[in-house]
CSV table of C-alpha atoms and ligand atoms in Angstrom, one decimal:
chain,number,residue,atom,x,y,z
A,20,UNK,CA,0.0,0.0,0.0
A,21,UNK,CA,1.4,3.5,-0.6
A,22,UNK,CA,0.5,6.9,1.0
A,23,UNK,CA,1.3,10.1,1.0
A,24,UNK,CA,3.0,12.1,3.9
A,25,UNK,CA,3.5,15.8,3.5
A,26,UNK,CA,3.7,15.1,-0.3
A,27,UNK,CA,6.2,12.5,-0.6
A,28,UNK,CA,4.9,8.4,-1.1
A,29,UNK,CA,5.5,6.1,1.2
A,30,UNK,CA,4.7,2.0,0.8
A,31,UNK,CA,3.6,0.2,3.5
A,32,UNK,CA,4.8,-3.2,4.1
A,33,UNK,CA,3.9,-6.0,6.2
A,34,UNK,CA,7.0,-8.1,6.6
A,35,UNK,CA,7.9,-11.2,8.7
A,36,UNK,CA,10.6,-10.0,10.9
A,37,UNK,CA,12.8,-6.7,11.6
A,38,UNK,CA,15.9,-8.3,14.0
A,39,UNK,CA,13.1,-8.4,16.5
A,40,UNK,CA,11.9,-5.1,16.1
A,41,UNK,CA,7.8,-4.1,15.9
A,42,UNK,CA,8.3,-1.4,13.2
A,43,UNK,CA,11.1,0.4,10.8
A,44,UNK,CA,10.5,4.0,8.7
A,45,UNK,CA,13.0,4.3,6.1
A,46,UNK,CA,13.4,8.0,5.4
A,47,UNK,CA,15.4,7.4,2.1
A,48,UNK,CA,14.1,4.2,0.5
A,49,UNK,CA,10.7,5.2,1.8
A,50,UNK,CA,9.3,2.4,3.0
A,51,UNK,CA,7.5,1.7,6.3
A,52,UNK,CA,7.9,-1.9,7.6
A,53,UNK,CA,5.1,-3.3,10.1
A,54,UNK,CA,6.7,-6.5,11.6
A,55,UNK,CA,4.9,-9.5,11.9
A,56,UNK,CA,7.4,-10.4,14.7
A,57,UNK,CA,7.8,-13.8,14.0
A,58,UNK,CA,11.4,-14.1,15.4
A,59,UNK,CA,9.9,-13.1,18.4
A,60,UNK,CA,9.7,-15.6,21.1
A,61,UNK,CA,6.5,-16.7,22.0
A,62,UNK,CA,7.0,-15.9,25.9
A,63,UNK,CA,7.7,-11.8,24.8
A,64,UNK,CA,4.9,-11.2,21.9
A,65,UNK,CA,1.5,-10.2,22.5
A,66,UNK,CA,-1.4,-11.9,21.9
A,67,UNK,CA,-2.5,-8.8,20.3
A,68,UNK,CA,-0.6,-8.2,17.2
A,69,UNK,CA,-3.4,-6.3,15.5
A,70,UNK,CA,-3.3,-3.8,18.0
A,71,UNK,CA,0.4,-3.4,18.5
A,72,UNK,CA,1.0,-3.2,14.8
A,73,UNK,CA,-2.1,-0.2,14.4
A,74,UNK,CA,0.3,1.4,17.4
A,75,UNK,CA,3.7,1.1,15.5
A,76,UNK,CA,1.7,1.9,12.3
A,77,UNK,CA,1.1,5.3,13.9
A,78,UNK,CA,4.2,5.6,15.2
A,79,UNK,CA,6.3,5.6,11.9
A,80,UNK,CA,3.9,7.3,10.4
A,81,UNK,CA,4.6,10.1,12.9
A,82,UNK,CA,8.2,9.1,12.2
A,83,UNK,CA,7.8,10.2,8.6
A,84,UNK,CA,5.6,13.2,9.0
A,85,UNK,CA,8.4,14.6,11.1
A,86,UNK,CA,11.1,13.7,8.7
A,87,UNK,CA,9.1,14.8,6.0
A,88,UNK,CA,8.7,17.7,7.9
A,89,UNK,CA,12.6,18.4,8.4
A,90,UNK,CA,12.1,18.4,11.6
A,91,UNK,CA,14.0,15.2,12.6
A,92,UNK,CA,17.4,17.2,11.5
A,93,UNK,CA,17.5,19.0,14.5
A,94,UNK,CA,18.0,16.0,17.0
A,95,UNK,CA,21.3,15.6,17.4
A,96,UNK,CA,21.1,14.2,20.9
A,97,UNK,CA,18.9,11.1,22.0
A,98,UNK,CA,16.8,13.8,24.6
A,99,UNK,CA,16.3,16.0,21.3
A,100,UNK,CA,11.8,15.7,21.3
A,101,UNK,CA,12.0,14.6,17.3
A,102,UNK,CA,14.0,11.3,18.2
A,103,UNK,CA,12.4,11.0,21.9
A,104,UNK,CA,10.9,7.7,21.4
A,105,UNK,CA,8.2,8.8,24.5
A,106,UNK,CA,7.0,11.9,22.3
A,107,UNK,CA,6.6,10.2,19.3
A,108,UNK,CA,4.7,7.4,21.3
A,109,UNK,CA,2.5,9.8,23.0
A,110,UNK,CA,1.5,11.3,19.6
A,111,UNK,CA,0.9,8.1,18.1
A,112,UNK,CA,-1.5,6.9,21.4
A,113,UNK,CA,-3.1,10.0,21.1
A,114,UNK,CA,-3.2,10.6,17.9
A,115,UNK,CA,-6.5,8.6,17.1
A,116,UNK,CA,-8.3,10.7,20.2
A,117,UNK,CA,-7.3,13.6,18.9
A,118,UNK,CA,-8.7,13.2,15.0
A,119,UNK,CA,-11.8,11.7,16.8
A,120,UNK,CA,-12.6,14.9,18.6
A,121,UNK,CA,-10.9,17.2,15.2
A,122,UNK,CA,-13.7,14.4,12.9
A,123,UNK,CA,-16.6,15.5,15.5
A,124,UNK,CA,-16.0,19.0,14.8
A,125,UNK,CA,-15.1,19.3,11.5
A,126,UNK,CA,-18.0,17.2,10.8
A,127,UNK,CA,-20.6,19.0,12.8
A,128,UNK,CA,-19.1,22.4,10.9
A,129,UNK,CA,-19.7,20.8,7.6
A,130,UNK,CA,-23.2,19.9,9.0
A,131,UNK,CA,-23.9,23.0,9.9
A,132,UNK,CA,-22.2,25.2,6.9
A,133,UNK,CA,-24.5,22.9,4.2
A,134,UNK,CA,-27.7,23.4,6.8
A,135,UNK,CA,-27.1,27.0,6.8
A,136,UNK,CA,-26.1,27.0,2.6
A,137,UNK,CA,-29.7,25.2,2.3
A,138,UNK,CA,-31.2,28.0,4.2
A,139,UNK,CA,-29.3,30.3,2.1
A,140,UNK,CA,-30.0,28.7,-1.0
A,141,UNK,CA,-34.2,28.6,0.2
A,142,UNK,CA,-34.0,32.2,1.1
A,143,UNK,CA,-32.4,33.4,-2.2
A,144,UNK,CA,-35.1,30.7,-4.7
A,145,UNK,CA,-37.8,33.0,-2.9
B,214,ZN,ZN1,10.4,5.2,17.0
């Protein structure tokens, strides 16, 4: 699957293993890799894969909007926020609330902009 961050493609690929990692952006070949982890033992992986991968799905996708972004060029040490692995998490755990409540009003506004254009558009056919 490919899709496109800030203008640039990226494909999406579910892949068997990443030296036990969950997930890997590739800034340059631009790929995202979602890991099915299966060089993970048995004892360490979750019996939840869907929803581990939907969480490192966001993550490198916030991985590439920042790179894509330039803003990952300014992190030249580990405690620089673009590489802090706890910010990017907390954007991709809330992330999802966030466009829920940004989905509820952008979709009441649209609601209410076509109500009020059908108002508009009753008041002017009179
Ligand atoms: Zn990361």
């Amino acid at each position: 699957m490919i899709v496109n961050i800030l203008g640039t493609d990226y494909t999406i690929k579910l892949v068997d293993s990443i030296d036990g990692r969950a997930g890997e952006t590739d800034f340059y070949t631009k790929e995202i890799l979602i890991s099915m982890q299966d060089d993970v033992p048995p004892e360490y992986k979750t019996k939840n894969l869907r929803d581990m991968q939907k969480h490192v799905l966001r993550h490198e996708l916030i991985h590439a909007f920042l790179f894509e972004s330039g803003l990952d060029q300014n992190s030249n040490l580990c405690e620089s926020w673009a590489i802090n692995e706890e910010m990017v998490d907390w954007m991709a755990i809330q992330m999802p609330k966030i466009m829920n409540i940004y989905d509820s009003i952008t979709n009441e506004v649209i609601i209410e902009s076509r109500y009020i254009h059908d108002k508009r558009s009753r008041i002017i056919r009179k």
